PDB file of C-alpha atoms in Angstrom:
ATOM      1  CA  GLY A   1      20.038  30.983 -21.300  1.00  0.00           C
ATOM      2  CA  ALA A   2      19.253  28.731 -24.238  1.00  0.00           C
ATOM      3  CA  VAL A   3      17.607  30.436 -27.173  1.00  0.00           C
ATOM      4  CA  VAL A   4      14.833  28.934 -29.284  1.00  0.00           C
ATOM      5  CA  SER A   5      13.741  30.969 -32.219  1.00  0.00           C
ATOM      6  CA  GLN A   6      10.310  30.530 -33.872  1.00  0.00           C
ATOM      7  CA  HIS A   7       9.223  31.974 -37.129  1.00  0.00           C
ATOM      8  CA  PRO A   8       6.816  33.564 -38.072  1.00  0.00           C
ATOM      9  CA  SER A   9       5.275  35.250 -35.199  1.00  0.00           C
ATOM     10  CA  ARG A  10       2.023  35.908 -36.761  1.00  0.00           C
ATOM     11  CA  VAL A  11       0.277  34.198 -39.820  1.00  0.00           C
ATOM     12  CA  ILE A  12      -3.020  35.079 -41.337  1.00  0.00           C
ATOM     13  CA  CYS A  13      -4.217  32.689 -44.055  1.00  0.00           C
ATOM     14  CA  LYS A  14      -7.190  31.684 -46.005  1.00  0.00           C
ATOM     15  CA  SER A  15      -9.232  28.453 -45.148  1.00  0.00           C
ATOM     16  CA  GLY A  16      -7.711  25.570 -46.936  1.00  0.00           C
ATOM     17  CA  THR A  17      -4.219  26.776 -47.255  1.00  0.00           C
ATOM     18  CA  SER A  18      -1.192  25.134 -45.535  1.00  0.00           C
ATOM     19  CA  VAL A  19       0.957  27.072 -43.148  1.00  0.00           C
ATOM     20  CA  LYS A  20       4.455  26.205 -42.120  1.00  0.00           C
ATOM     21  CA  ILE A  21       6.063  27.040 -38.717  1.00  0.00           C
ATOM     22  CA  GLU A  22       9.716  26.873 -38.053  1.00  0.00           C
ATOM     23  CA  CYS A  23      11.523  26.186 -34.778  1.00  0.00           C
ATOM     24  CA  ARG A  24      15.168  26.484 -34.482  1.00  0.00           C
ATOM     25  CA  SER A  25      17.693  26.022 -31.685  1.00  0.00           C
ATOM     26  CA  LEU A  26      20.216  28.801 -31.987  1.00  0.00           C
ATOM     27  CA  ASP A  27      23.139  27.831 -29.839  1.00  0.00           C
ATOM     28  CA  PHE A  28      22.638  24.238 -29.184  1.00  0.00           C
ATOM     29  CA  GLN A  29      21.669  20.903 -30.932  1.00  0.00           C
ATOM     30  CA  ALA A  30      18.319  19.571 -30.030  1.00  0.00           C
ATOM     31  CA  THR A  31      17.509  15.911 -30.889  1.00  0.00           C
ATOM     32  CA  THR A  32      14.060  16.501 -29.447  1.00  0.00           C
ATOM     33  CA  MET A  33      11.783  19.494 -29.824  1.00  0.00           C
ATOM     34  CA  PHE A  34       8.242  19.846 -28.548  1.00  0.00           C
ATOM     35  CA  TRP A  35       5.157  21.493 -30.167  1.00  0.00           C
ATOM     36  CA  TYR A  36       2.398  23.034 -27.998  1.00  0.00           C
ATOM     37  CA  ARG A  37      -0.917  24.701 -28.745  1.00  0.00           C
ATOM     38  CA  GLN A  38      -2.352  27.425 -26.375  1.00  0.00           C
ATOM     39  CA  PHE A  39      -5.884  28.559 -26.321  1.00  0.00           C
ATOM     40  CA  PRO A  40      -6.592  32.033 -24.870  1.00  0.00           C
ATOM     41  CA  LYS A  41      -6.385  32.187 -21.060  1.00  0.00           C
ATOM     42  CA  GLN A  42      -5.378  28.464 -21.067  1.00  0.00           C
ATOM     43  CA  SER A  43      -2.151  26.488 -20.293  1.00  0.00           C
ATOM     44  CA  LEU A  44      -0.039  24.885 -22.806  1.00  0.00           C
ATOM     45  CA  MET A  45      -1.336  21.616 -24.445  1.00  0.00           C
ATOM     46  CA  LEU A  46       1.362  19.339 -25.816  1.00  0.00           C
ATOM     47  CA  MET A  47       0.626  18.411 -29.393  1.00  0.00           C
ATOM     48  CA  ALA A  48       3.758  16.219 -30.409  1.00  0.00           C
ATOM     49  CA  THR A  49       7.344  15.514 -29.730  1.00  0.00           C
ATOM     50  CA  SER A  50       9.525  15.945 -32.714  1.00  0.00           C
ATOM     51  CA  ASN A  51      12.479  13.606 -33.012  1.00  0.00           C
ATOM     52  CA  GLU A  52      15.487  14.324 -35.276  1.00  0.00           C
ATOM     53  CA  GLY A  53      15.792  11.716 -37.935  1.00  0.00           C
ATOM     54  CA  SER A  54      12.649   9.835 -36.966  1.00  0.00           C
ATOM     55  CA  LYS A  55       8.808  10.200 -36.904  1.00  0.00           C
ATOM     56  CA  ALA A  56       7.194  12.530 -34.543  1.00  0.00           C
ATOM     57  CA  THR A  57       5.347  11.098 -31.501  1.00  0.00           C
ATOM     58  CA  TYR A  58       1.641  12.680 -31.329  1.00  0.00           C
ATOM     59  CA  GLU A  59      -0.401  12.935 -28.478  1.00  0.00           C
ATOM     60  CA  GLN A  60      -3.777  11.444 -28.145  1.00  0.00           C
ATOM     61  CA  GLY A  61      -6.348  13.351 -30.085  1.00  0.00           C
ATOM     62  CA  VAL A  62      -3.976  15.278 -32.345  1.00  0.00           C
ATOM     63  CA  GLU A  63      -4.491  14.566 -36.069  1.00  0.00           C
ATOM     64  CA  LYS A  64      -1.048  13.452 -37.621  1.00  0.00           C
ATOM     65  CA  ASP A  65      -2.206  14.325 -41.255  1.00  0.00           C
ATOM     66  CA  LYS A  66      -3.435  17.809 -40.084  1.00  0.00           C
ATOM     67  CA  PHE A  67      -0.191  18.746 -38.061  1.00  0.00           C
ATOM     68  CA  LEU A  68       2.833  17.501 -40.056  1.00  0.00           C
ATOM     69  CA  ILE A  69       6.038  17.580 -38.248  1.00  0.00           C
ATOM     70  CA  ASN A  70       9.526  17.314 -39.635  1.00  0.00           C
ATOM     71  CA  HIS A  71      12.769  17.339 -37.723  1.00  0.00           C
ATOM     72  CA  ALA A  72      15.244  17.196 -40.509  1.00  0.00           C
ATOM     73  CA  SER A  73      18.286  18.584 -38.624  1.00  0.00           C
ATOM     74  CA  LEU A  74      19.621  18.978 -35.052  1.00  0.00           C
ATOM     75  CA  THR A  75      18.645  22.617 -34.978  1.00  0.00           C
ATOM     76  CA  LEU A  76      15.395  22.765 -36.964  1.00  0.00           C
ATOM     77  CA  SER A  77      11.885  21.439 -36.492  1.00  0.00           C
ATOM     78  CA  THR A  78       8.794  22.456 -38.551  1.00  0.00           C
ATOM     79  CA  LEU A  79       5.117  22.250 -37.984  1.00  0.00           C
ATOM     80  CA  THR A  80       2.927  22.438 -40.954  1.00  0.00           C
ATOM     81  CA  VAL A  81      -0.816  23.026 -40.409  1.00  0.00           C
ATOM     82  CA  THR A  82      -2.186  21.423 -43.623  1.00  0.00           C
ATOM     83  CA  SER A  83      -5.606  22.467 -45.133  1.00  0.00           C
ATOM     84  CA  ALA A  84      -6.027  24.987 -42.241  1.00  0.00           C
ATOM     85  CA  HIS A  85      -9.587  25.850 -41.102  1.00  0.00           C
ATOM     86  CA  PRO A  86     -10.876  28.531 -38.603  1.00  0.00           C
ATOM     87  CA  GLU A  87     -10.852  25.977 -35.766  1.00  0.00           C
ATOM     88  CA  ASP A  88      -7.241  25.705 -36.224  1.00  0.00           C
ATOM     89  CA  SER A  89      -6.610  29.268 -35.382  1.00  0.00           C
ATOM     90  CA  SER A  90      -4.585  29.266 -32.009  1.00  0.00           C
ATOM     91  CA  PHE A  91      -1.308  30.074 -30.450  1.00  0.00           C
ATOM     92  CA  TYR A  92       1.420  27.578 -31.401  1.00  0.00           C
ATOM     93  CA  ILE A  93       4.689  27.299 -29.514  1.00  0.00           C
ATOM     94  CA  CYS A  94       7.714  25.102 -29.739  1.00  0.00           C
ATOM     95  CA  SER A  95      10.326  24.311 -27.146  1.00  0.00           C
ATOM     96  CA  ALA A  96      13.620  22.300 -26.779  1.00  0.00           C
ATOM     97  CA  ARG A  97      15.899  21.143 -24.131  1.00  0.00           C
ATOM     98  CA  ILE A  98      19.533  21.784 -24.006  1.00  0.00           C
ATOM     99  CA  PRO A  99      21.823  18.661 -24.047  1.00  0.00           C
ATOM    100  CA  GLN A 100      23.360  19.350 -20.589  1.00  0.00           C
ATOM    101  CA  GLN A 101      19.917  19.579 -19.032  1.00  0.00           C
ATOM    102  CA  LEU A 102      18.092  16.579 -20.541  1.00  0.00           C
ATOM    103  CA  ALA A 103      17.757  14.747 -17.201  1.00  0.00           C
ATOM    104  CA  LYS A 104      16.176  17.916 -15.649  1.00  0.00           C
ATOM    105  CA  ASN A 105      13.633  18.174 -18.541  1.00  0.00           C
ATOM    106  CA  ILE A 106      13.714  21.797 -18.488  1.00  0.00           C
ATOM    107  CA  GLN A 107      12.286  23.291 -21.734  1.00  0.00           C
ATOM    108  CA  TYR A 108      13.117  26.532 -23.339  1.00  0.00           C
ATOM    109  CA  PHE A 109      10.343  28.073 -25.553  1.00  0.00           C
ATOM    110  CA  GLY A 110      10.146  30.014 -28.658  1.00  0.00           C
ATOM    111  CA  ALA A 111       8.182  33.129 -28.873  1.00  0.00           C
ATOM    112  CA  GLY A 112       5.127  31.417 -30.387  1.00  0.00           C
ATOM    113  CA  THR A 113       3.194  31.786 -33.639  1.00  0.00           C
ATOM    114  CA  ARG A 114      -0.274  33.162 -33.667  1.00  0.00           C
ATOM    115  CA  LEU A 115      -2.170  31.586 -36.485  1.00  0.00           C
ATOM    116  CA  SER A 116      -5.453  32.996 -37.728  1.00  0.00           C
ATOM    117  CA  VAL A 117      -7.466  31.217 -40.413  1.00  0.00           C
ATOM    118  CA  LEU A 118     -10.071  33.234 -42.074  1.00  0.00           C
TER     119      LEU A 118
ATOM    120  CA  GLN B   1      -8.251  15.957 -10.254  1.00  0.00           C
ATOM    121  CA  LYS B   2      -5.667  17.630 -12.265  1.00  0.00           C
ATOM    122  CA  GLU B   3      -2.090  16.638 -11.795  1.00  0.00           C
ATOM    123  CA  VAL B   4      -1.053  20.207 -11.120  1.00  0.00           C
ATOM    124  CA  GLU B   5      -3.378  22.838  -9.633  1.00  0.00           C
ATOM    125  CA  GLN B   6      -2.711  26.538  -9.903  1.00  0.00           C
ATOM    126  CA  ASP B   7      -5.084  29.312  -9.169  1.00  0.00           C
ATOM    127  CA  PRO B   8      -5.672  31.298 -12.252  1.00  0.00           C
ATOM    128  CA  GLY B   9      -6.236  34.433 -10.469  1.00  0.00           C
ATOM    129  CA  PRO B  10      -6.339  37.283 -11.671  1.00  0.00           C
ATOM    130  CA  LEU B  11      -4.053  38.648  -9.027  1.00  0.00           C
ATOM    131  CA  SER B  12      -3.718  42.561  -8.683  1.00  0.00           C
ATOM    132  CA  VAL B  13      -1.158  44.137  -6.501  1.00  0.00           C
ATOM    133  CA  PRO B  14       0.356  47.647  -6.057  1.00  0.00           C
ATOM    134  CA  GLU B  15       3.950  48.391  -7.181  1.00  0.00           C
ATOM    135  CA  GLY B  16       6.388  47.451  -4.410  1.00  0.00           C
ATOM    136  CA  ALA B  17       4.281  44.656  -2.893  1.00  0.00           C
ATOM    137  CA  ILE B  18       5.204  41.103  -2.614  1.00  0.00           C
ATOM    138  CA  VAL B  19       3.554  38.719  -4.982  1.00  0.00           C
ATOM    139  CA  SER B  20       2.990  35.240  -3.888  1.00  0.00           C
ATOM    140  CA  LEU B  21       2.189  32.402  -6.252  1.00  0.00           C
ATOM    141  CA  ASN B  22       1.724  28.850  -5.711  1.00  0.00           C
ATOM    142  CA  CYS B  23       0.936  25.317  -7.071  1.00  0.00           C
ATOM    143  CA  THR B  24      -0.026  21.897  -5.571  1.00  0.00           C
ATOM    144  CA  TYR B  25       0.462  18.679  -7.288  1.00  0.00           C
ATOM    145  CA  SER B  26      -0.370  15.039  -6.836  1.00  0.00           C
ATOM    146  CA  ASN B  27       2.633  13.066  -8.480  1.00  0.00           C
ATOM    147  CA  SER B  28       5.156  12.217  -5.969  1.00  0.00           C
ATOM    148  CA  ALA B  29       7.551  11.344  -8.835  1.00  0.00           C
ATOM    149  CA  PHE B  30       7.977  15.060  -9.670  1.00  0.00           C
ATOM    150  CA  GLN B  31      11.567  16.185  -8.762  1.00  0.00           C
ATOM    151  CA  TYR B  32      12.178  19.133 -10.859  1.00  0.00           C
ATOM    152  CA  PHE B  33      10.087  22.252 -10.485  1.00  0.00           C
ATOM    153  CA  MET B  34       9.903  25.265 -12.877  1.00  0.00           C
ATOM    154  CA  TRP B  35       8.412  28.680 -13.031  1.00  0.00           C
ATOM    155  CA  TYR B  36       7.754  30.305 -16.325  1.00  0.00           C
ATOM    156  CA  ARG B  37       6.753  33.980 -17.101  1.00  0.00           C
ATOM    157  CA  GLN B  38       4.633  34.347 -20.095  1.00  0.00           C
ATOM    158  CA  TYR B  39       3.856  37.945 -21.448  1.00  0.00           C
ATOM    159  CA  SER B  40       0.601  38.306 -23.567  1.00  0.00           C
ATOM    160  CA  ARG B  41       1.112  36.843 -27.033  1.00  0.00           C
ATOM    161  CA  LYS B  42       4.667  35.651 -26.231  1.00  0.00           C
ATOM    162  CA  GLY B  43       6.116  32.171 -25.424  1.00  0.00           C
ATOM    163  CA  PRO B  44       6.822  31.238 -21.872  1.00  0.00           C
ATOM    164  CA  GLU B  45      10.223  32.438 -20.379  1.00  0.00           C
ATOM    165  CA  LEU B  46      11.853  30.190 -17.825  1.00  0.00           C
ATOM    166  CA  LEU B  47      12.347  32.167 -14.564  1.00  0.00           C
ATOM    167  CA  MET B  48      13.791  29.615 -12.264  1.00  0.00           C
ATOM    168  CA  TYR B  49      13.912  25.924 -11.551  1.00  0.00           C
ATOM    169  CA  THR B  50      14.559  23.837  -8.309  1.00  0.00           C
ATOM    170  CA  TYR B  51      15.324  20.356  -7.724  1.00  0.00           C
ATOM    171  CA  SER B  52      13.546  18.439  -4.899  1.00  0.00           C
ATOM    172  CA  SER B  53      12.813  20.365  -1.864  1.00  0.00           C
ATOM    173  CA  GLY B  54      14.391  23.758  -0.686  1.00  0.00           C
ATOM    174  CA  ASN B  55      14.565  27.324  -1.572  1.00  0.00           C
ATOM    175  CA  LYS B  56      16.228  29.047  -4.394  1.00  0.00           C
ATOM    176  CA  GLU B  57      16.733  32.861  -4.765  1.00  0.00           C
ATOM    177  CA  ASP B  58      17.514  34.886  -7.817  1.00  0.00           C
ATOM    178  CA  GLY B  59      17.260  38.534  -7.401  1.00  0.00           C
ATOM    179  CA  ARG B  60      13.813  39.516  -6.544  1.00  0.00           C
ATOM    180  CA  PHE B  61      12.477  36.045  -7.147  1.00  0.00           C
ATOM    181  CA  THR B  62      12.427  33.130  -4.565  1.00  0.00           C
ATOM    182  CA  ALA B  63      11.186  29.705  -5.314  1.00  0.00           C
ATOM    183  CA  GLN B  64      10.273  27.308  -2.562  1.00  0.00           C
ATOM    184  CA  VAL B  65       9.514  23.529  -2.859  1.00  0.00           C
ATOM    185  CA  ASP B  66       7.857  21.523  -0.093  1.00  0.00           C
ATOM    186  CA  LYS B  67       7.628  17.970  -1.352  1.00  0.00           C
ATOM    187  CA  SER B  68       6.173  16.671   1.760  1.00  0.00           C
ATOM    188  CA  SER B  69       3.140  18.782   1.094  1.00  0.00           C
ATOM    189  CA  LYS B  70       3.445  18.576  -2.605  1.00  0.00           C
ATOM    190  CA  TYR B  71       3.391  22.580  -2.575  1.00  0.00           C
ATOM    191  CA  ILE B  72       5.664  24.990  -4.478  1.00  0.00           C
ATOM    192  CA  SER B  73       5.758  28.654  -4.354  1.00  0.00           C
ATOM    193  CA  LEU B  74       7.135  31.612  -6.137  1.00  0.00           C
ATOM    194  CA  PHE B  75       7.614  35.020  -4.376  1.00  0.00           C
ATOM    195  CA  ILE B  76       8.394  38.225  -6.331  1.00  0.00           C
ATOM    196  CA  ARG B  77       9.662  40.996  -4.016  1.00  0.00           C
ATOM    197  CA  ASP B  78       9.496  44.675  -4.841  1.00  0.00           C
ATOM    198  CA  SER B  79       7.042  43.900  -7.640  1.00  0.00           C
ATOM    199  CA  GLN B  80       7.252  46.266 -10.608  1.00  0.00           C
ATOM    200  CA  PRO B  81       4.609  46.931 -13.486  1.00  0.00           C
ATOM    201  CA  SER B  82       6.955  44.991 -15.814  1.00  0.00           C
ATOM    202  CA  ASP B  83       6.290  41.866 -13.747  1.00  0.00           C
ATOM    203  CA  SER B  84       2.667  41.844 -15.027  1.00  0.00           C
ATOM    204  CA  ALA B  85       2.281  38.685 -16.789  1.00  0.00           C
ATOM    205  CA  THR B  86       0.976  35.190 -16.500  1.00  0.00           C
ATOM    206  CA  TYR B  87       3.071  32.824 -14.348  1.00  0.00           C
ATOM    207  CA  LEU B  88       3.025  29.158 -15.067  1.00  0.00           C
ATOM    208  CA  CYS B  89       4.503  26.458 -12.866  1.00  0.00           C
ATOM    209  CA  ALA B  90       5.670  23.293 -14.473  1.00  0.00           C
ATOM    210  CA  MET B  91       7.101  20.104 -13.075  1.00  0.00           C
ATOM    211  CA  SER B  92       8.789  16.800 -14.341  1.00  0.00           C
ATOM    212  CA  PRO B  93      10.159  13.596 -12.958  1.00  0.00           C
ATOM    213  CA  VAL B  94      13.771  12.906 -13.265  1.00  0.00           C
ATOM    214  CA  GLY B  95      15.067  11.168 -16.435  1.00  0.00           C
ATOM    215  CA  THR B  96      15.639  11.972 -20.064  1.00  0.00           C
ATOM    216  CA  ASN B  97      12.705   9.549 -21.332  1.00  0.00           C
ATOM    217  CA  ASP B  98       9.861  11.032 -19.351  1.00  0.00           C
ATOM    218  CA  TYR B  99      10.102  14.249 -21.136  1.00  0.00           C
ATOM    219  CA  LYS B 100       6.514  15.718 -20.582  1.00  0.00           C
ATOM    220  CA  LEU B 101       6.253  18.644 -18.457  1.00  0.00           C
ATOM    221  CA  SER B 102       2.970  19.083 -16.275  1.00  0.00           C
ATOM    222  CA  PHE B 103       1.799  22.472 -16.320  1.00  0.00           C
ATOM    223  CA  GLY B 104      -0.374  24.518 -13.896  1.00  0.00           C
ATOM    224  CA  ALA B 105      -3.144  26.611 -15.543  1.00  0.00           C
ATOM    225  CA  GLY B 106      -1.137  29.798 -15.014  1.00  0.00           C
ATOM    226  CA  THR B 107      -1.821  32.783 -12.675  1.00  0.00           C
ATOM    227  CA  THR B 108      -2.380  36.209 -14.263  1.00  0.00           C
ATOM    228  CA  VAL B 109      -0.553  38.987 -12.257  1.00  0.00           C
ATOM    229  CA  THR B 110      -1.176  42.714 -12.689  1.00  0.00           C
ATOM    230  CA  VAL B 111       1.227  45.083 -10.861  1.00  0.00           C
ATOM    231  CA  ARG B 112      -0.448  48.451 -10.482  1.00  0.00           C
ATOM    232  CA  ALA B 113       1.701  51.530 -10.841  1.00  0.00           C
TER     233      ALA B 113
END
């Protein structure tokens, strides 16, 4: 199956610092990638859609200035949590669709990044 | 009412038992139905997907879709301790522009050795 790589898998940082998370499609080009947030024992919550070469589309209630998304190439999207605070601690997961399955909207997920803000 | 309903469990079964998971939904536009497996502290892994109504089998896994009832199921035969995970159903309409997946809450399954 398609492979989506996410890095780092675990981040511990101090309050006020910024953290960057990378999401790569390893064997296919992804014009669109997705960023989710997951709280313990809850389902995935879509935060934003990352579009290659253009601005990301954020879901209602997600702060654009807090969660900066950059999709500079067809294989890489980054999520930067700016001035992180303890309430930003969560599990962040990216996903992508392979070109041959766009109409099916089947998403392949990265391994996730666990962010802990002290 | 949520768009996709899934009993969060938890569900505990002995090794070798059949695990039965299901989701109901309200949006009749959904055409693609997916099941993901998520181990603790990992990202979801696609298990199977089906289109419209019908059955699909892959090894020990069988997915069923009944669009008339807006009900989907996943069966795991001869369950193993390694099947212990959270199982998420997800669904989507057809089309490249309507990209959002609608997820169930996830059912936590434990297979006891």
